[in-house]
PDB file of C-alpha atoms in Angstrom:
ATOM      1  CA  UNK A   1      20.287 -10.463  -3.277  1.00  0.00           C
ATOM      2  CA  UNK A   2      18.204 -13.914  -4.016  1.00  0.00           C
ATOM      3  CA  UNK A   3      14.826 -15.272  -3.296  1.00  0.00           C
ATOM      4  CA  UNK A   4      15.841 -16.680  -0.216  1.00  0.00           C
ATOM      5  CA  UNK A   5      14.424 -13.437   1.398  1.00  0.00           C
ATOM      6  CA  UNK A   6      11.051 -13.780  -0.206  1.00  0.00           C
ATOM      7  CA  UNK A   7      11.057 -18.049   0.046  1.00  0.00           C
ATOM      8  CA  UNK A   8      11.279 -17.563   3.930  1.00  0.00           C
ATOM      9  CA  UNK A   9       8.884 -14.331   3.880  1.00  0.00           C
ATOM     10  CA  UNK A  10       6.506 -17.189   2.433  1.00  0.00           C
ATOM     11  CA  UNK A  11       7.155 -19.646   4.222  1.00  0.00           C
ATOM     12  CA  UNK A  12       6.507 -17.965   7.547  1.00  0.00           C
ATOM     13  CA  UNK A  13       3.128 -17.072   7.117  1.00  0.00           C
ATOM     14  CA  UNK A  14       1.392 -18.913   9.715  1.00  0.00           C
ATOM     15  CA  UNK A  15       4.306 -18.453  12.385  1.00  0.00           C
ATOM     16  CA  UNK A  16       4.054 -15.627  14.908  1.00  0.00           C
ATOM     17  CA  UNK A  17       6.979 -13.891  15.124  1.00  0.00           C
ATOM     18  CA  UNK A  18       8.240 -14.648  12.150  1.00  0.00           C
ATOM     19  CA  UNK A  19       9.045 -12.935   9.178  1.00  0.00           C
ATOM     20  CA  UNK A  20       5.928 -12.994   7.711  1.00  0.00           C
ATOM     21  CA  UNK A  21       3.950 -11.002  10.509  1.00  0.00           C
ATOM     22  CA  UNK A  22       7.090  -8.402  11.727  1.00  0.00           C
ATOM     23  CA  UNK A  23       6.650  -7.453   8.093  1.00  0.00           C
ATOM     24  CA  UNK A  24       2.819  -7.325   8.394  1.00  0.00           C
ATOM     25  CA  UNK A  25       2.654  -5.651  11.803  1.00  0.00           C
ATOM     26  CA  UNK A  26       5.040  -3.172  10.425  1.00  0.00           C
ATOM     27  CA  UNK A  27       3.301  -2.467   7.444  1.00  0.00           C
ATOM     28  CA  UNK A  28       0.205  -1.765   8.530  1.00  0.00           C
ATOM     29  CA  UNK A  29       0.629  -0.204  11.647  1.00  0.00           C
ATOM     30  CA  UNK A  30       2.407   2.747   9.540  1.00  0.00           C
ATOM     31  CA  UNK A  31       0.162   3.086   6.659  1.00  0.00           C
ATOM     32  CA  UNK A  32      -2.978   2.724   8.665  1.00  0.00           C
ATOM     33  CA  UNK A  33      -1.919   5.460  11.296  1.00  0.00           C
ATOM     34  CA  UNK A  34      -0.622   7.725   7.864  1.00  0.00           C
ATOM     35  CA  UNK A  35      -4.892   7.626   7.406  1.00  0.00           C
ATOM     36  CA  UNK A  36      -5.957   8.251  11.007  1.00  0.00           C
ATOM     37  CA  UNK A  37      -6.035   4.959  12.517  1.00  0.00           C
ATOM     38  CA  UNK A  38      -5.307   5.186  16.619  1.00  0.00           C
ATOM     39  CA  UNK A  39      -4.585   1.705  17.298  1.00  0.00           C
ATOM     40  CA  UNK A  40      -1.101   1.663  18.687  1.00  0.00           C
ATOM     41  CA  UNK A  41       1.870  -1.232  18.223  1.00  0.00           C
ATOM     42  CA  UNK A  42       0.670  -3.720  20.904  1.00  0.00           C
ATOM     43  CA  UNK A  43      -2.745  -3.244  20.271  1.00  0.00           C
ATOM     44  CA  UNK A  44      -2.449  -3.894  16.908  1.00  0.00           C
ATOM     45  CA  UNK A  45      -0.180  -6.916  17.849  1.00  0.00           C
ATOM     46  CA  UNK A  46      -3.144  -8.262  19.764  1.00  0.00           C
ATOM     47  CA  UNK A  47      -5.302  -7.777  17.320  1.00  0.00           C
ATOM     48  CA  UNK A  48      -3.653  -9.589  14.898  1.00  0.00           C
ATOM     49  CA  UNK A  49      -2.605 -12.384  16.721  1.00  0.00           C
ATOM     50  CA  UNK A  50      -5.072 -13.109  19.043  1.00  0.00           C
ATOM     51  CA  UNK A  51      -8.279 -11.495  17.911  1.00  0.00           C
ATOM     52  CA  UNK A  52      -8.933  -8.941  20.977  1.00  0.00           C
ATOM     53  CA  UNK A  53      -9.605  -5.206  20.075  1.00  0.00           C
ATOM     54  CA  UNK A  54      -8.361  -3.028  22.665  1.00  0.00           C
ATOM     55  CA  UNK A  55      -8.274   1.089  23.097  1.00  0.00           C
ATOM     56  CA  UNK A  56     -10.831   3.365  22.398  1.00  0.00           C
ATOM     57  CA  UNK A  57     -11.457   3.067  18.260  1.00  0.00           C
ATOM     58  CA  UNK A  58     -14.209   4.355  15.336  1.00  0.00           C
ATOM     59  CA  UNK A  59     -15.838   0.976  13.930  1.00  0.00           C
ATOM     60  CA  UNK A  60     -14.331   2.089  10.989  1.00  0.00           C
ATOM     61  CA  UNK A  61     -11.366   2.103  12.358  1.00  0.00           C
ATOM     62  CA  UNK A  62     -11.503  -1.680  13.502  1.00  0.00           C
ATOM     63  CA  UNK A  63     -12.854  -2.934  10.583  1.00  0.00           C
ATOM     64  CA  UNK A  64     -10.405  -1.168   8.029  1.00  0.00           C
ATOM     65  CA  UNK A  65      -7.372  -2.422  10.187  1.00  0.00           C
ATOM     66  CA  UNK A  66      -8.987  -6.021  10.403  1.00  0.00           C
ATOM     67  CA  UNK A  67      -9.849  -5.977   6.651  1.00  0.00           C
ATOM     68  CA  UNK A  68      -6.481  -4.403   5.846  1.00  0.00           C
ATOM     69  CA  UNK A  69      -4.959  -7.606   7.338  1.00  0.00           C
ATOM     70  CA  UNK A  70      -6.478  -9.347   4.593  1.00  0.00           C
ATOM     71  CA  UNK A  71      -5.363  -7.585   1.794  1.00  0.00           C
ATOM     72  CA  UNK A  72      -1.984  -7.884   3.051  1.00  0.00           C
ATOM     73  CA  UNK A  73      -2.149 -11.290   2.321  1.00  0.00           C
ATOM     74  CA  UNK A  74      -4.046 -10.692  -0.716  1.00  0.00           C
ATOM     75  CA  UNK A  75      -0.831  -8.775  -1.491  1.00  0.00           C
ATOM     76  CA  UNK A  76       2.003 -11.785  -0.609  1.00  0.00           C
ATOM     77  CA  UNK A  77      -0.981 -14.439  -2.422  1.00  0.00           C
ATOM     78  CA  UNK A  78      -0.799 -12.597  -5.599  1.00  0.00           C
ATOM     79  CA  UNK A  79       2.765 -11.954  -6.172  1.00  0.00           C
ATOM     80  CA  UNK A  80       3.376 -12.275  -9.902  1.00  0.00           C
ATOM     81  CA  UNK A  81      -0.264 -11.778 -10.529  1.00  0.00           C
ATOM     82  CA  UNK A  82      -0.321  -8.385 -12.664  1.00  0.00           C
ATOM     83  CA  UNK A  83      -2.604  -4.829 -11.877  1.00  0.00           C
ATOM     84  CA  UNK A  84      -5.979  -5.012 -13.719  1.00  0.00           C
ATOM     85  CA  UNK A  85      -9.082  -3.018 -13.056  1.00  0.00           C
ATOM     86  CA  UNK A  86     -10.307  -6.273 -11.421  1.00  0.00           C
ATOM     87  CA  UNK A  87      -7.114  -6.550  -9.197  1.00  0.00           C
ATOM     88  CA  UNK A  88      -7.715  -2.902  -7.974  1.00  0.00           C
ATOM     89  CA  UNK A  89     -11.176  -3.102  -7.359  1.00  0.00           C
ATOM     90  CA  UNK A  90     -11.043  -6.678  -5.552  1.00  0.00           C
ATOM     91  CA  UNK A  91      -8.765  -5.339  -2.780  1.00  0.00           C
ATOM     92  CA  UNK A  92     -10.414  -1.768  -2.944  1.00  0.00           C
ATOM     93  CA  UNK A  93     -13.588  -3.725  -1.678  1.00  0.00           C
ATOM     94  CA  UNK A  94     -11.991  -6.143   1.038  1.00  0.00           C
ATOM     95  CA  UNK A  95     -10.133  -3.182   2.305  1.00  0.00           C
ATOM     96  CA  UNK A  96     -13.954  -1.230   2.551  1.00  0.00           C
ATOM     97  CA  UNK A  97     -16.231  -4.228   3.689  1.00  0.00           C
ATOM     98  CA  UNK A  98     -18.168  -3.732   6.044  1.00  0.00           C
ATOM     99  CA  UNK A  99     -17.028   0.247   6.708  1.00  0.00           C
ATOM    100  CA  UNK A 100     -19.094   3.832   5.796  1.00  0.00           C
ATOM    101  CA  UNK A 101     -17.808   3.146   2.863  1.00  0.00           C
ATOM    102  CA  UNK A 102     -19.197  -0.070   1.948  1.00  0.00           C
ATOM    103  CA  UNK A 103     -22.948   1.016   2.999  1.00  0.00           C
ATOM    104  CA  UNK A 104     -22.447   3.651   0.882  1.00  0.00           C
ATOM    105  CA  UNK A 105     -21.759   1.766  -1.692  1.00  0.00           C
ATOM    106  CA  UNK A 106     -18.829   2.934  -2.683  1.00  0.00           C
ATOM    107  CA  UNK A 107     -16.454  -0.280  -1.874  1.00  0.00           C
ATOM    108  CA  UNK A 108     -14.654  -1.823  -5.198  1.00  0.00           C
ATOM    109  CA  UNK A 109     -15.805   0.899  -7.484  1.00  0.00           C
ATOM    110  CA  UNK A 110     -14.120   3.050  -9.173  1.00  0.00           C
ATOM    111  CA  UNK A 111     -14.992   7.388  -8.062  1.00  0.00           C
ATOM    112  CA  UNK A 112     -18.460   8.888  -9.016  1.00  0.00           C
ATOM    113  CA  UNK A 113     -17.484  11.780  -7.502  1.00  0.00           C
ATOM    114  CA  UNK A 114     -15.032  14.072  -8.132  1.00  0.00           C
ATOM    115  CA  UNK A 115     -12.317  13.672  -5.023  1.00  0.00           C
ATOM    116  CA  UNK A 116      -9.610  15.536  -4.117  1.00  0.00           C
ATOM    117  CA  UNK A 117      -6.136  15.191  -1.811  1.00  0.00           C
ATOM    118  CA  UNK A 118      -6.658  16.946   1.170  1.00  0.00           C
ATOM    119  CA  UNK A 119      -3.256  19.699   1.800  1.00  0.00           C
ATOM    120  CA  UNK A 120      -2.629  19.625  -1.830  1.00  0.00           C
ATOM    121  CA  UNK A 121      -3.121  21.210  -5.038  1.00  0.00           C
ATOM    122  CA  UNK A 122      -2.754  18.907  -7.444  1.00  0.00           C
ATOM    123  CA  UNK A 123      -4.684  18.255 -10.598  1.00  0.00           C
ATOM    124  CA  UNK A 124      -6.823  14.605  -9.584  1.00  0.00           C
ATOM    125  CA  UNK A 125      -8.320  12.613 -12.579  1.00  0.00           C
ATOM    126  CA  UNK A 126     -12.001  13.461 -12.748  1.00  0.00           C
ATOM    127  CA  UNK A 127     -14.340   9.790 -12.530  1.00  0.00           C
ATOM    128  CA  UNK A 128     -14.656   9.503 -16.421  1.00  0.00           C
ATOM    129  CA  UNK A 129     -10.898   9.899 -16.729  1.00  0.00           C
ATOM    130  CA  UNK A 130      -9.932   7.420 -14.188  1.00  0.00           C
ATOM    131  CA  UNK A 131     -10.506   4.072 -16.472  1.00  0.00           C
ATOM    132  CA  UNK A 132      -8.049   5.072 -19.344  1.00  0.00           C
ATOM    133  CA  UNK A 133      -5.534   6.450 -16.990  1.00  0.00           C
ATOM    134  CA  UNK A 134      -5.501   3.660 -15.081  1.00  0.00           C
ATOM    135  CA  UNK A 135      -5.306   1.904 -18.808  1.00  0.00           C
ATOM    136  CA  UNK A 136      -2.421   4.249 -20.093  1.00  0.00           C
ATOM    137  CA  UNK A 137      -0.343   3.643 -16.490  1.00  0.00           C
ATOM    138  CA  UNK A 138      -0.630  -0.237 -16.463  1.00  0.00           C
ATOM    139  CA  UNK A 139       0.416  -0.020 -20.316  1.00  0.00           C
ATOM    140  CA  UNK A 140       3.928   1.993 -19.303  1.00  0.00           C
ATOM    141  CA  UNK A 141       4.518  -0.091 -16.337  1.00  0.00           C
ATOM    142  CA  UNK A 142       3.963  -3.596 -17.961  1.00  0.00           C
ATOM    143  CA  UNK A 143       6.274  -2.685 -20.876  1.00  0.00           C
ATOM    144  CA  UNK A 144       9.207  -1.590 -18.420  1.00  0.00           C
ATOM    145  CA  UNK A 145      12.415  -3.830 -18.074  1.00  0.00           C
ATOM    146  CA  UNK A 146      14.239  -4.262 -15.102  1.00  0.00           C
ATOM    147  CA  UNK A 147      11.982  -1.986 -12.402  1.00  0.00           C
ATOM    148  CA  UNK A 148      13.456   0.287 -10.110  1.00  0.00           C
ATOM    149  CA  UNK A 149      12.872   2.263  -6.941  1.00  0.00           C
ATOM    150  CA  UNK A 150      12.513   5.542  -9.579  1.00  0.00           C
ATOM    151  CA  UNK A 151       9.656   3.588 -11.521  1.00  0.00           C
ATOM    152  CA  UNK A 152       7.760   2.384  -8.499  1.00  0.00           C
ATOM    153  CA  UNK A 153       7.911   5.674  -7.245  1.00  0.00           C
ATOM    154  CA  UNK A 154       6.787   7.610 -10.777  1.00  0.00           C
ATOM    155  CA  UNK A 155       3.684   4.757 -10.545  1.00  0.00           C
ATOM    156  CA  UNK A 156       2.851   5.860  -7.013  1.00  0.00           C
ATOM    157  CA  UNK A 157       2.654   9.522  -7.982  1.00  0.00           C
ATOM    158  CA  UNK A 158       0.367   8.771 -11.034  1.00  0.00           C
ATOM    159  CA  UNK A 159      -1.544   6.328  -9.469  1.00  0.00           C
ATOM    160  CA  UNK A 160      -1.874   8.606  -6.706  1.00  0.00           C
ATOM    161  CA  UNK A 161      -3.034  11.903  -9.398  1.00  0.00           C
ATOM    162  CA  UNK A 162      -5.645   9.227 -10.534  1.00  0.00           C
ATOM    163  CA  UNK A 163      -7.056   8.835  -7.407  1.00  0.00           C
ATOM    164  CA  UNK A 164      -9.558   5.988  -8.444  1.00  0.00           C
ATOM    165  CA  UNK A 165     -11.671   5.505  -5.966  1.00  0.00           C
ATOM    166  CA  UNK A 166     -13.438   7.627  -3.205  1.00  0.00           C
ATOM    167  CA  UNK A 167     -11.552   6.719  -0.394  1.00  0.00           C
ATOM    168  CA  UNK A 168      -8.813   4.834   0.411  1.00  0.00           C
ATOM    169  CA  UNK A 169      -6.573   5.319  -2.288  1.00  0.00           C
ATOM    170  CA  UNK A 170      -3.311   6.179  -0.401  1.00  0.00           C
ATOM    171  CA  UNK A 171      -3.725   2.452   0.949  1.00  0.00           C
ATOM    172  CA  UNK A 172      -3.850   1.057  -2.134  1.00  0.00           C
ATOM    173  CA  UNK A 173      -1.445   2.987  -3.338  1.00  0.00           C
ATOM    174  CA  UNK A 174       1.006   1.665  -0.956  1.00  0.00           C
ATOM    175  CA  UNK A 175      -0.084  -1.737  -0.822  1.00  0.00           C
ATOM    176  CA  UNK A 176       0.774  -1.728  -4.605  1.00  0.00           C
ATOM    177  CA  UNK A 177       4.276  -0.410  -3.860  1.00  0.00           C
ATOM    178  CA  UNK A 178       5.410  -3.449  -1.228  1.00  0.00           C
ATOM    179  CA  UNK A 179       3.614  -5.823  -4.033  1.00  0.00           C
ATOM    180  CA  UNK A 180       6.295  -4.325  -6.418  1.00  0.00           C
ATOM    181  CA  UNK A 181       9.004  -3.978  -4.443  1.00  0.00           C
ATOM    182  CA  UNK A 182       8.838  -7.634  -3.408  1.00  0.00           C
ATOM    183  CA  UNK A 183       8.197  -8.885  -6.827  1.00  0.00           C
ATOM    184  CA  UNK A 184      11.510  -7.245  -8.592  1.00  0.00           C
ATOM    185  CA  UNK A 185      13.579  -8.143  -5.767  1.00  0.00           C
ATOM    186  CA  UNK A 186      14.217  -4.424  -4.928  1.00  0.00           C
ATOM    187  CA  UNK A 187      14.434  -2.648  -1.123  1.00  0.00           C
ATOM    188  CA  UNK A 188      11.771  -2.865   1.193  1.00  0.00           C
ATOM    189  CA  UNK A 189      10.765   0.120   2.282  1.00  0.00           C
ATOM    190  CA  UNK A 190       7.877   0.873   4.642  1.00  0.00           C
ATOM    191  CA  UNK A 191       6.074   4.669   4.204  1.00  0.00           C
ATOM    192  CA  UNK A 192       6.229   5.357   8.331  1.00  0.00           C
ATOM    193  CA  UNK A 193       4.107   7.756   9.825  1.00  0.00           C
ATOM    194  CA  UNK A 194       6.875   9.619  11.668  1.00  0.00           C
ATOM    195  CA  UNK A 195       8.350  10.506   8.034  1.00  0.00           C
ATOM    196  CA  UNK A 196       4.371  11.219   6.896  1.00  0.00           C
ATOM    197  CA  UNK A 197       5.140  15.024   6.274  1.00  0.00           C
ATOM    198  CA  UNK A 198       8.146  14.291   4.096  1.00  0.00           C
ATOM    199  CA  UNK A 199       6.042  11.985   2.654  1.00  0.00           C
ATOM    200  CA  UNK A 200       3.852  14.096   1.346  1.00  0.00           C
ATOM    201  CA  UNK A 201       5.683  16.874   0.866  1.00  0.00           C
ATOM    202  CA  UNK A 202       7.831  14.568  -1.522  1.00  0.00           C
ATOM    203  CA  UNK A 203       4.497  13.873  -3.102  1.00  0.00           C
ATOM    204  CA  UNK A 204       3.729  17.413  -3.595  1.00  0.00           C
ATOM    205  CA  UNK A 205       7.002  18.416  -5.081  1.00  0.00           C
ATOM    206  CA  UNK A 206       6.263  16.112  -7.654  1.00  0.00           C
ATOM    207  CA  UNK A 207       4.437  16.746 -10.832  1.00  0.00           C
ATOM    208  CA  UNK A 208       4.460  14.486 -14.266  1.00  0.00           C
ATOM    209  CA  UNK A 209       7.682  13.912 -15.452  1.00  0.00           C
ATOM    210  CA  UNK A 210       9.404  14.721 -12.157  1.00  0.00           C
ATOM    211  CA  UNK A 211       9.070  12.101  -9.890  1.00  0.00           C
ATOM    212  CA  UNK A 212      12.535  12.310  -8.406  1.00  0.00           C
ATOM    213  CA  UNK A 213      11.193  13.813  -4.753  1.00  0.00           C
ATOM    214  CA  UNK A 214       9.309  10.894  -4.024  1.00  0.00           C
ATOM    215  CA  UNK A 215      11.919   8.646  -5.409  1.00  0.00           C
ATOM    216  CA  UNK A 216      14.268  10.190  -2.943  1.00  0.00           C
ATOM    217  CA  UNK A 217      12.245  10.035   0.001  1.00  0.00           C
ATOM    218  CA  UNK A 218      11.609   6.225  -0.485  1.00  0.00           C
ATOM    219  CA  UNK A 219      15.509   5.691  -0.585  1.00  0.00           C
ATOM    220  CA  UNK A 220      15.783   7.545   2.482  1.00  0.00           C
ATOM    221  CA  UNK A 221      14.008   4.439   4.322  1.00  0.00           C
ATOM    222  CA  UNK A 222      15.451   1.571   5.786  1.00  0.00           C
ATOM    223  CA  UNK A 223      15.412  -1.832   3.835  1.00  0.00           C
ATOM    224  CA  UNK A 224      13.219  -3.969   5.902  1.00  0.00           C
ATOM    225  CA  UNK A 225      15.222  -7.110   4.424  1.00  0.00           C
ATOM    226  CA  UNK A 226      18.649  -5.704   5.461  1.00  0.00           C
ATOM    227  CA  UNK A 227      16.640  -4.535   9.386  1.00  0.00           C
ATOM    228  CA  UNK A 228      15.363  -8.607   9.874  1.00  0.00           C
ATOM    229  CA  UNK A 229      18.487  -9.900   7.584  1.00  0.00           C
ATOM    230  CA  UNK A 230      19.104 -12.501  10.885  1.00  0.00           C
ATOM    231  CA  UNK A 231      15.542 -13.431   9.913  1.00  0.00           C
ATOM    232  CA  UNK A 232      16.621 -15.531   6.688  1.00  0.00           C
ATOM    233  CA  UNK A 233      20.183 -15.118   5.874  1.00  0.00           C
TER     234      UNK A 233
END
């Protein structure tokens, strides 16, 4: 498969009901609601498009779903631009303005405090650790040739073990997988929250050096390019 896919992705940012914002809807209507969020399809849909919030909803909850519209397009803006510390930490805080978070001031730093994921018991990076893991991950990815499903997946486990900052990290997380899978032209595949429990429980069958659960679930999932193919074929 070509560019073309990514070209009209692109080019459709401003159109509604394009490419551009199925994808985007899509997106972050699953990975939201995998964190709690209770705004439904068409409310997100209005949201998005015109603005309107409506439902019953946390203000956290509005303002991580608004701000999470920006770093989606954070995401498309930057394709090409590699993972830093600065990269991380930049759409850490525009996913956190404004929320708990942020007047905590915990938005676009890295952890203070030791975290933990919820339902699991894996071994997370303490704070002082999460710098030269981050360094030592960046390293192995950046010196891979021709990416695959396996490595994005083996990054989204150790990213995920690293656990950089307080909250919010299974965002990220994700939002770093669609930014690889669209930059090394590889399936499109959204984390839904009807699969969440295999999604995790492919995350905790994992462990360093065996990433091949998660790899698996993530090829269970349909390729969004092949689903809209009508789109820009």
């Amino acid at each position: 498969m070509d560019n073309k896919f990514l070209y009209t992705l692109l080019e459709t940012k401003y159109l509604k009901n394009s490419l551009y914002s199925i994808l985007k809807h899509s997106f972050l209507y699953h990975s939201n609601k995998i964190e709690g969020s209770t705004f439904t399809t068409e409310a997100l849909a209005l949201l998005l498009d015109k603005n309107v919030v409506t439902g019953k909803h946390t203000l956290d909850d509005v303002q991580e779903t608004v701000n999470s519209s920006y770093v989606f397009d954070t995401i498309l803006e930057t394709l090409g631009t590699k993972i830093s510390h600065s990269f991380l930490k930049s759409l850490h805080s525009s996913l956190m303005f404004n929320t708990t978070l942020h007047k905590k001031g915990f938005a676009g730093i890295y952890k203070t405090i030791p975290n933990m994921i919820i339902g699991t018991k894996a071994k997370i990076a303490q704070p002082f650790e999460v710098e030269p893991k981050l360094d030592e991950l960046l390293e192995w990815y950046y010196n891979l040739e021709n990416i695959t499903l396996d490595d994005i997946a083996e990054f989204h486990y150790r990213f995920e073990l690293i656990h950089p900052f307080q909250d919010g990290n299974g965002r990220i997380g994700r939002f770093l997988m669609l930014k690889q899978m669209l930059e090394n032209d590889l399936p499109v595949v959204i984390v839904s929250w009807d699969t969440e429990d295999l999604y995790r429980n492919a995350l905790n069958l994992c462990s360093i050096g065996n990433y091949s659960p998660l790899s698996s679930y993530l090829k269970t999932l349909t390729d969004f390019r092949e689903d809209y193919k009508a789109f820009w074929s």
